Tab-separated table of C-alpha atoms in Angstrom:
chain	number	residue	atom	x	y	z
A	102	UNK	CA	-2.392	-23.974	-1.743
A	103	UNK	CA	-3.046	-22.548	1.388
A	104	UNK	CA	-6.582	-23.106	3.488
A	105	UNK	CA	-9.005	-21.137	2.386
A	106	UNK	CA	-9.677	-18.222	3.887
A	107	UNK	CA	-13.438	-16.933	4.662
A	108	UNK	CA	-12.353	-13.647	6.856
A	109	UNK	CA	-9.056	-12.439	8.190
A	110	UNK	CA	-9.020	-11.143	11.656
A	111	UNK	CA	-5.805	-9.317	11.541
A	112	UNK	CA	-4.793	-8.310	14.694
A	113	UNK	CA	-1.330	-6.108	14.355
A	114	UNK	CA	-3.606	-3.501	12.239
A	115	UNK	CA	-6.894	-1.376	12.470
A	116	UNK	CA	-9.694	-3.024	10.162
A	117	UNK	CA	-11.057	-0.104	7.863
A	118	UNK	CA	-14.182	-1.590	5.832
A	119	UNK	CA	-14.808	-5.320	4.397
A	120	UNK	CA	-15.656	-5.697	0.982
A	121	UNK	CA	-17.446	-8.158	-0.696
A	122	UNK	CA	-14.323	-9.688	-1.236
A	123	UNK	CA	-11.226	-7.670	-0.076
A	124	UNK	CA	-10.525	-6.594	3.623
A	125	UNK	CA	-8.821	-3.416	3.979
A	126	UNK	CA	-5.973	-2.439	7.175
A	127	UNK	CA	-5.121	0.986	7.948
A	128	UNK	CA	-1.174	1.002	7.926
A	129	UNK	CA	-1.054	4.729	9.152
A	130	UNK	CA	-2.835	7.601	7.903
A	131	UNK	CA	-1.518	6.862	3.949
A	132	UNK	CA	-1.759	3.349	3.269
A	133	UNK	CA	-3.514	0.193	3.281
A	134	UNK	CA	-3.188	-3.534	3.187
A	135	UNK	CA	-5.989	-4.833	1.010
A	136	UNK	CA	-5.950	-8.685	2.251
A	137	UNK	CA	-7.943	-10.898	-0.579
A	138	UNK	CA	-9.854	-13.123	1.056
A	139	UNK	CA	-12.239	-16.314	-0.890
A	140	UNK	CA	-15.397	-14.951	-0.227
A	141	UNK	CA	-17.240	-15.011	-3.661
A	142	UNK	CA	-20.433	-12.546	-4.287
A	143	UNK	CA	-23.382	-13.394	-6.586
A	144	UNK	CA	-26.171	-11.038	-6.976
A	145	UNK	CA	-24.424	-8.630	-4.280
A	146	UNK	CA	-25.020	-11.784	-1.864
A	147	UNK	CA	-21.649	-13.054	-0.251
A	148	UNK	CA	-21.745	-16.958	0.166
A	149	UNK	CA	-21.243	-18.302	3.319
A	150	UNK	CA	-18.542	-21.201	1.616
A	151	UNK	CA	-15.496	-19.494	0.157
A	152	UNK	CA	-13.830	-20.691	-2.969
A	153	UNK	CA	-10.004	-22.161	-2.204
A	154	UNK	CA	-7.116	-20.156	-3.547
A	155	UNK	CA	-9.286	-17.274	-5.034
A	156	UNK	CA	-8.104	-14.474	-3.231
A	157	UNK	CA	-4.360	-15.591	-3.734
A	158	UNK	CA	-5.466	-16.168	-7.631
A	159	UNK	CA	-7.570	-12.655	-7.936
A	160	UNK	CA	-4.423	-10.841	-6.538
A	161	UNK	CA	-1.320	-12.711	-8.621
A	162	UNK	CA	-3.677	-11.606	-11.911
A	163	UNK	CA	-4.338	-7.968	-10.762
A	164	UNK	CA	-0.430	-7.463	-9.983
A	165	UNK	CA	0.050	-8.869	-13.561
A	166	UNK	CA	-2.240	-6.262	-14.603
A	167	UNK	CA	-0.755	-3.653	-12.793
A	168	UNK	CA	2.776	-4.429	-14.332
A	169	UNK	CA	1.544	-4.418	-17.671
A	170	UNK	CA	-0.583	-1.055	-17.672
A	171	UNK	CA	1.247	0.983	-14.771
A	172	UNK	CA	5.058	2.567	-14.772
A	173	UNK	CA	6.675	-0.819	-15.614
A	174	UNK	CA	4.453	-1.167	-18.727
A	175	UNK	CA	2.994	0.769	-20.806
A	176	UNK	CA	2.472	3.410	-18.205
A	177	UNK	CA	-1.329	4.406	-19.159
A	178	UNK	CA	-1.705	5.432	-15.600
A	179	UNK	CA	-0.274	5.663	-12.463
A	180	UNK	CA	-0.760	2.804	-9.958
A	181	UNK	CA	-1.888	2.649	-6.146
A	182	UNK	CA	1.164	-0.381	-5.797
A	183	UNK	CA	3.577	0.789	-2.975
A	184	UNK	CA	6.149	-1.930	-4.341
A	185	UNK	CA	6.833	-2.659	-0.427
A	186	UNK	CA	5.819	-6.206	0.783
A	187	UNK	CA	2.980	-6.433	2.512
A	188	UNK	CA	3.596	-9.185	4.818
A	189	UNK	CA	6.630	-5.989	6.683
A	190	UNK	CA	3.166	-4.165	8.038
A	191	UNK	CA	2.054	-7.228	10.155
A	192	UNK	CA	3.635	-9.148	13.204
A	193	UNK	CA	5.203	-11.982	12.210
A	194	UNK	CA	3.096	-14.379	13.565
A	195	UNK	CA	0.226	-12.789	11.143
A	196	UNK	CA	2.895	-12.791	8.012
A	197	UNK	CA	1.519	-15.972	6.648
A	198	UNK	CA	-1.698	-15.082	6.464
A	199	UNK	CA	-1.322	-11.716	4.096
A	200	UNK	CA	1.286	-13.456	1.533
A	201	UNK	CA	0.370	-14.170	-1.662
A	202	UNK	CA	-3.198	-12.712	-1.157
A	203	UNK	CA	-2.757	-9.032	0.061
A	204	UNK	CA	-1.285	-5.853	-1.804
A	205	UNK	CA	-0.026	-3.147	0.506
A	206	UNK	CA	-1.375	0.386	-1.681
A	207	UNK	CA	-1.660	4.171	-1.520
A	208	UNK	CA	-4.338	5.191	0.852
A	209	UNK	CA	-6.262	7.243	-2.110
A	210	UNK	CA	-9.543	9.550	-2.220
A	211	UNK	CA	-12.041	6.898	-3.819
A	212	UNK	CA	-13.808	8.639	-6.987
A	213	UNK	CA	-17.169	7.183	-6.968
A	214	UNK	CA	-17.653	6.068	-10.344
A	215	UNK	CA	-16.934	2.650	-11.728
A	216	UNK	CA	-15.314	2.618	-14.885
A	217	UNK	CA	-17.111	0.388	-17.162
A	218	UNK	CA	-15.711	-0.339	-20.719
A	219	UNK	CA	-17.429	-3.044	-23.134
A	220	UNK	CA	-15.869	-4.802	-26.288
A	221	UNK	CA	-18.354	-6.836	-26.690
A	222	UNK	CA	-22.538	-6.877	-26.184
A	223	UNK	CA	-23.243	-9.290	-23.466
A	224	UNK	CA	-25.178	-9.559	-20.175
A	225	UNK	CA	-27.522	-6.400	-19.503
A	226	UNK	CA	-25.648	-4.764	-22.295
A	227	UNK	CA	-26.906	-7.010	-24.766
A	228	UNK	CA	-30.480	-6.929	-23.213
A	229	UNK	CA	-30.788	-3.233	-23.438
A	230	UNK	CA	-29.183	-3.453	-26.981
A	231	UNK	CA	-32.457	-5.225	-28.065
A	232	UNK	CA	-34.921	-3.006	-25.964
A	233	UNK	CA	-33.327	0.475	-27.473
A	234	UNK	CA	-30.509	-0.321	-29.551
A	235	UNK	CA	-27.932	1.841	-27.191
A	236	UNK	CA	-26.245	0.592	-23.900
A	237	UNK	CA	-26.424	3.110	-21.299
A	238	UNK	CA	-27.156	5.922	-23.727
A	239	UNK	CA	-24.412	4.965	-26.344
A	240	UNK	CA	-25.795	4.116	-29.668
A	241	UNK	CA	-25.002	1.262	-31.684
A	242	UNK	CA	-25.903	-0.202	-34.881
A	243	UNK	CA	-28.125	-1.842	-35.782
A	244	UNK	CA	-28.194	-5.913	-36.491
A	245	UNK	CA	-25.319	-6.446	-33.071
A	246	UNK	CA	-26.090	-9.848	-31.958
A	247	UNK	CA	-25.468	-11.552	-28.341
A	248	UNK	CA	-21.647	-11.556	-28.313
A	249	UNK	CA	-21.049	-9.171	-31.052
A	250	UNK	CA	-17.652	-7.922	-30.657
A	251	UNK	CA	-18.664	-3.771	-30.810
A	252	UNK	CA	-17.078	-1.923	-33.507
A	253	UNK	CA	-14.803	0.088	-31.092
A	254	UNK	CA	-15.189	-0.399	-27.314
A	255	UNK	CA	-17.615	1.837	-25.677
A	256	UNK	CA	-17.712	4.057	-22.151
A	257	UNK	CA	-20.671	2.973	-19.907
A	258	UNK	CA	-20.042	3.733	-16.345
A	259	UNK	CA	-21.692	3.093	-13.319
A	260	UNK	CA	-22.542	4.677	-9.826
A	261	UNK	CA	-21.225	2.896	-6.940
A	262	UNK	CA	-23.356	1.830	-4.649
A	263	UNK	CA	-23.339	1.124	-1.025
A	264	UNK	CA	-22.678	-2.598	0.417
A	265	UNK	CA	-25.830	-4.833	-1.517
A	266	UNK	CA	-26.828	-2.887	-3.199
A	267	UNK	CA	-26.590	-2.875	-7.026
A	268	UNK	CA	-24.521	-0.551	-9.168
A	269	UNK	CA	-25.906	1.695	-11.231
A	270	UNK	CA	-25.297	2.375	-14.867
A	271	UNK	CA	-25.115	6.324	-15.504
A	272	UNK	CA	-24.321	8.772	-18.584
A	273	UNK	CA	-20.530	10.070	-18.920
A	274	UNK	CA	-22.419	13.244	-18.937
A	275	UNK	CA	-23.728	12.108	-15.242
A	276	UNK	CA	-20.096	11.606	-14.249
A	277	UNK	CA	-19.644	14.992	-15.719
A	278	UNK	CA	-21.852	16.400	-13.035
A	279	UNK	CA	-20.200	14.018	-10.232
A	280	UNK	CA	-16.699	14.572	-10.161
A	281	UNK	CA	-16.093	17.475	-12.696
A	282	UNK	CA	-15.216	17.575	-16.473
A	283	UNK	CA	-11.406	16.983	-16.188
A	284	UNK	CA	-11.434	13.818	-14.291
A	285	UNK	CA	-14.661	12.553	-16.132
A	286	UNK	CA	-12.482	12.449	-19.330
A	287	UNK	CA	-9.396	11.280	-17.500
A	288	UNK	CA	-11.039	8.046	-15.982
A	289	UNK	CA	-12.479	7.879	-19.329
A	290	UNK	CA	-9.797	8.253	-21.995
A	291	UNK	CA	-7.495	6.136	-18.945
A	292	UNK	CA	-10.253	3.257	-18.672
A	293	UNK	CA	-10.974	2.337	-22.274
A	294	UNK	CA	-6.882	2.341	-23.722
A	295	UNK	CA	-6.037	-0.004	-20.835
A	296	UNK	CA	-9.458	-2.078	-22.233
A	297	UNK	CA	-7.571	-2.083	-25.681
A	298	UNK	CA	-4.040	-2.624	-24.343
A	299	UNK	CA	-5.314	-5.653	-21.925
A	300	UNK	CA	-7.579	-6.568	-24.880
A	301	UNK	CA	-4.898	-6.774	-27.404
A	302	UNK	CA	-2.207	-9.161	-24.724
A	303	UNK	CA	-5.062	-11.393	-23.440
A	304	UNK	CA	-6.443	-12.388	-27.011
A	305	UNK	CA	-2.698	-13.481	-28.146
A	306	UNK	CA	-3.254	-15.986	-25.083
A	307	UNK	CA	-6.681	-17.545	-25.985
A	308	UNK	CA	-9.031	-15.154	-24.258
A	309	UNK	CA	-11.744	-12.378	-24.824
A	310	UNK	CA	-11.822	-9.676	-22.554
A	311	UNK	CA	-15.430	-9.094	-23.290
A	312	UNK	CA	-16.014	-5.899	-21.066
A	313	UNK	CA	-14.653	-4.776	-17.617
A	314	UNK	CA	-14.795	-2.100	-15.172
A	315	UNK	CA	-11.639	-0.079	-13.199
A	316	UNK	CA	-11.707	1.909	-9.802
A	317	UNK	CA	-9.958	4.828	-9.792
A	318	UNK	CA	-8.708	7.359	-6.563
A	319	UNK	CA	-7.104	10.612	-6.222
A	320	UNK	CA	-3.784	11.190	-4.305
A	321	UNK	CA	-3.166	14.219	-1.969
A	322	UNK	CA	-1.444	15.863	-5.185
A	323	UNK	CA	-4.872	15.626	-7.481
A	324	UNK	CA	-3.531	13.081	-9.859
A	325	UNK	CA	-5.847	10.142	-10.787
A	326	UNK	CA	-4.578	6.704	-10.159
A	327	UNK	CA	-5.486	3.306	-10.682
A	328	UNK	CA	-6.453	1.346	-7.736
A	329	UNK	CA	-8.364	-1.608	-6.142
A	330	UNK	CA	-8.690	-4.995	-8.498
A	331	UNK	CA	-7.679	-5.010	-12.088
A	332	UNK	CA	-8.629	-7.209	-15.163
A	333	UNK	CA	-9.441	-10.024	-13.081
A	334	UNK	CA	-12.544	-12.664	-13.828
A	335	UNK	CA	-14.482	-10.741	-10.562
A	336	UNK	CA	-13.943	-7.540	-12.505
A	337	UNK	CA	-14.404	-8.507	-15.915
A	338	UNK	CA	-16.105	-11.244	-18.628
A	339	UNK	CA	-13.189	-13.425	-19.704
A	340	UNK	CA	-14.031	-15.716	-22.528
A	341	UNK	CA	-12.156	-18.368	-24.295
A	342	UNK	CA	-10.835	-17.331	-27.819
A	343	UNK	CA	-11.579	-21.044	-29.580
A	344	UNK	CA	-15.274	-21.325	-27.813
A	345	UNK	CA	-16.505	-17.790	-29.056
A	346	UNK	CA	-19.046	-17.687	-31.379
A	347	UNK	CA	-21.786	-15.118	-32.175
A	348	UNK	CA	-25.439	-15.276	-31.377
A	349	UNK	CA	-24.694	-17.275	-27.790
A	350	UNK	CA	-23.278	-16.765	-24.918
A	351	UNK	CA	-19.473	-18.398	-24.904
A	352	UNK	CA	-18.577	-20.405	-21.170
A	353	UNK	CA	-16.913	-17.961	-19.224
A	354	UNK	CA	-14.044	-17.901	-16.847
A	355	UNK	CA	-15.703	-16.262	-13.692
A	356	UNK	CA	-18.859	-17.025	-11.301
A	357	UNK	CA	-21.139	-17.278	-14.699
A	358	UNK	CA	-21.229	-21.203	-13.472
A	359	UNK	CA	-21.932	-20.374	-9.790
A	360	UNK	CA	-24.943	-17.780	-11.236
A	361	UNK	CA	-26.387	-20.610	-13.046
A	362	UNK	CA	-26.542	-23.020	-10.095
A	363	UNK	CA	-28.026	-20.310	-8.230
A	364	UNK	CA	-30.671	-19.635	-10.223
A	365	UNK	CA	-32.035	-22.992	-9.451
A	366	UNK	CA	-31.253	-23.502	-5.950
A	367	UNK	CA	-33.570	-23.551	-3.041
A	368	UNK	CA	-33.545	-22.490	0.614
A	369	UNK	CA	-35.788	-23.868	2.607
A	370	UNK	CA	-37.347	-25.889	0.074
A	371	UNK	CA	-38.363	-22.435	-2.236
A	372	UNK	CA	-36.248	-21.103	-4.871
A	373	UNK	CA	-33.841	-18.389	-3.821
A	374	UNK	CA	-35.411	-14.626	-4.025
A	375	UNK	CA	-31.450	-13.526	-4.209
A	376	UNK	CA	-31.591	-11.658	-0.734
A	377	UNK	CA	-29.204	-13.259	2.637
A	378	UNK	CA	-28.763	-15.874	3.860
A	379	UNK	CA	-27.426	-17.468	0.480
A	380	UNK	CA	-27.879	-21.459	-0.243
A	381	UNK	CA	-25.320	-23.669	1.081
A	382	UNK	CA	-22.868	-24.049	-2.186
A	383	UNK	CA	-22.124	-28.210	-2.429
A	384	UNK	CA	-18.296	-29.225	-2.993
A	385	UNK	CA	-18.958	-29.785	-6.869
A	386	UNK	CA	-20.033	-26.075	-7.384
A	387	UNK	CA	-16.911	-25.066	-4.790
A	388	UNK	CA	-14.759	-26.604	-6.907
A	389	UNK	CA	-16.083	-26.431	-10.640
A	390	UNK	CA	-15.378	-22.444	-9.858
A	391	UNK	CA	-12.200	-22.615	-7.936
A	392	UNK	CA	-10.924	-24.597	-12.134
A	393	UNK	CA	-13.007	-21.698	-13.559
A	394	UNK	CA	-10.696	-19.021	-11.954
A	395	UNK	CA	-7.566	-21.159	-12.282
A	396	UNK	CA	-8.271	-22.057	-15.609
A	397	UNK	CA	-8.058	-17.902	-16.584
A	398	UNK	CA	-4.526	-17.526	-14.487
A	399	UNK	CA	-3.285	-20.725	-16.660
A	400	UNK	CA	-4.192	-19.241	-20.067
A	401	UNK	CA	-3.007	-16.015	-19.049
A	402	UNK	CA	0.224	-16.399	-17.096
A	403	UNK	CA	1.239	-19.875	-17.992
């Protein structure tokens, strides 16, 4: 495994925006290198310690992703993959630092609507459940528990929102108003049968996709196409099959264990108000979520 990688400074390219995760390269006026690097987010607060191998892992399970649900698969949408290798944009000096972690894409029209789709009622799904028994303005039965699969997966998307600050969960009729009837139903219909499709191949290796979101873009013809991260344990709530059990909330292969900590830890001797700077993460948290992540890429890939 290669050492860990905090920031890339690529030199042979023009730096577009950091992420909380992913740096993005111009590579002319219609594409970009997305370079994962380890940085991990929690409560929309980066870490200053970055978690080895994570951008390497995050970007081997969203090209899985891609080959299952895009034009090699079962072609539910079209995919922001240019198929070239990324490390032929760079000088060579720089090549080792973009393999294995980067994906060289489309340069695509953002549409600014996360596309949220739950299977199952957890997290602040499951805590608006009990205050109104709907999750952003779906109804559901009544009786769901924590963890309750959902009779059929539901829509619930969310608003992006500008560099930490929080998402925020909208109507589809919201979207509606955003970005037009036509492409409201598109991400829509698009987002939830990849859910079911992803769904359906991840249980048959031991793990519940309990919800996830997608990021979609526009190309200069108009089409809708699926970009950024996909299906991976930053995007979604992966659970292990033979731990899952209504009424609690099953261990989870993501930064659920890093979340914890934090909600404990102190800076400056006071508990952490979730604003910069972060707490310092110790080597046992570092590394009890580096086996989190790895541990979904191993059940899921082999």
């Amino acid at each position: 495994m290669s050492t860990a990688l905090h920031t890339s400074a690529l030199k042979s390219l023009p730096l577009l925006a950091r992420g909380k995760v992913r740096d993005n390269y111009a590579v002319g006026d219609d594409r970009i290198l997305m370079v994962a690097s380890d940085r991990i987010s929690a409560f929309d607060v980066i870490m200053g310690e970055p978690i080895p191998g994570k951008g390497e892992l995050l970007t081997t399970l969203s090209l899985f992703w891609f080959d299952q649900l895009g034009p090699k698969g079962l072609a539910i949408c079209p995919i922001h993959l240019t198929g070239e290798a990324p490390e032929s944009v760079v000088s060579a000096d720089e090549a080792d630092l973009v393999k294995g972690r980067s994906m060289l894409v489309q340069r695509l029209k953002p549409i600014p609507v996360e596309a949220v789709v739950r299977g199952y009622l957890a997290g602040s799904g499951w805590k608006e459940y009990q205050e109104s028994r709907s999750v952003c303005g779906v109804p559901l039965p009544e009786g769901l528990q924590n963890a309750s699969k959902l009779p059929e997966p539901i829509y619930t998307p969310a608003a992006k929102a500008e560099m930490g600050e929080h998402d925020e969960n909208i109507t589809y009729e919201k979207t509606v108003e955003m970005v037009g009837a036509d492409i409201a139903a598109q991400i829509r219909d698009k987002a939830i049968a990849m859910y079911k499709a992803a769904a359906e191949i991840a249980l048959k290796k031991g793990i519940i996709i309990a919800d996830t979101k997608f990021e979609f873009g526009l190309d200069k013809n108009g089409t809708v196409v699926l970009m950024d991260e996909v299906l991976t344990p930053d995007s979604s709530r992966y659970w292990p099959a033979d731990q899952y059990a209504v009424g609690s909330n099953p261990p989870s292969f993501d930064k659920q264990f890093l979340r914890d900590w934090l909600e404990t830890a102190k800076v400056n001797g006071q508990p952490w108000d979730k604003a910069p700077p972060a707490p310092r993460l110790p080597r046992e948290v570092i590394e009890k979520t580096a086996a989190k992540y790895q541990e979904a890429l191993t059940r899921l890939m082999g």
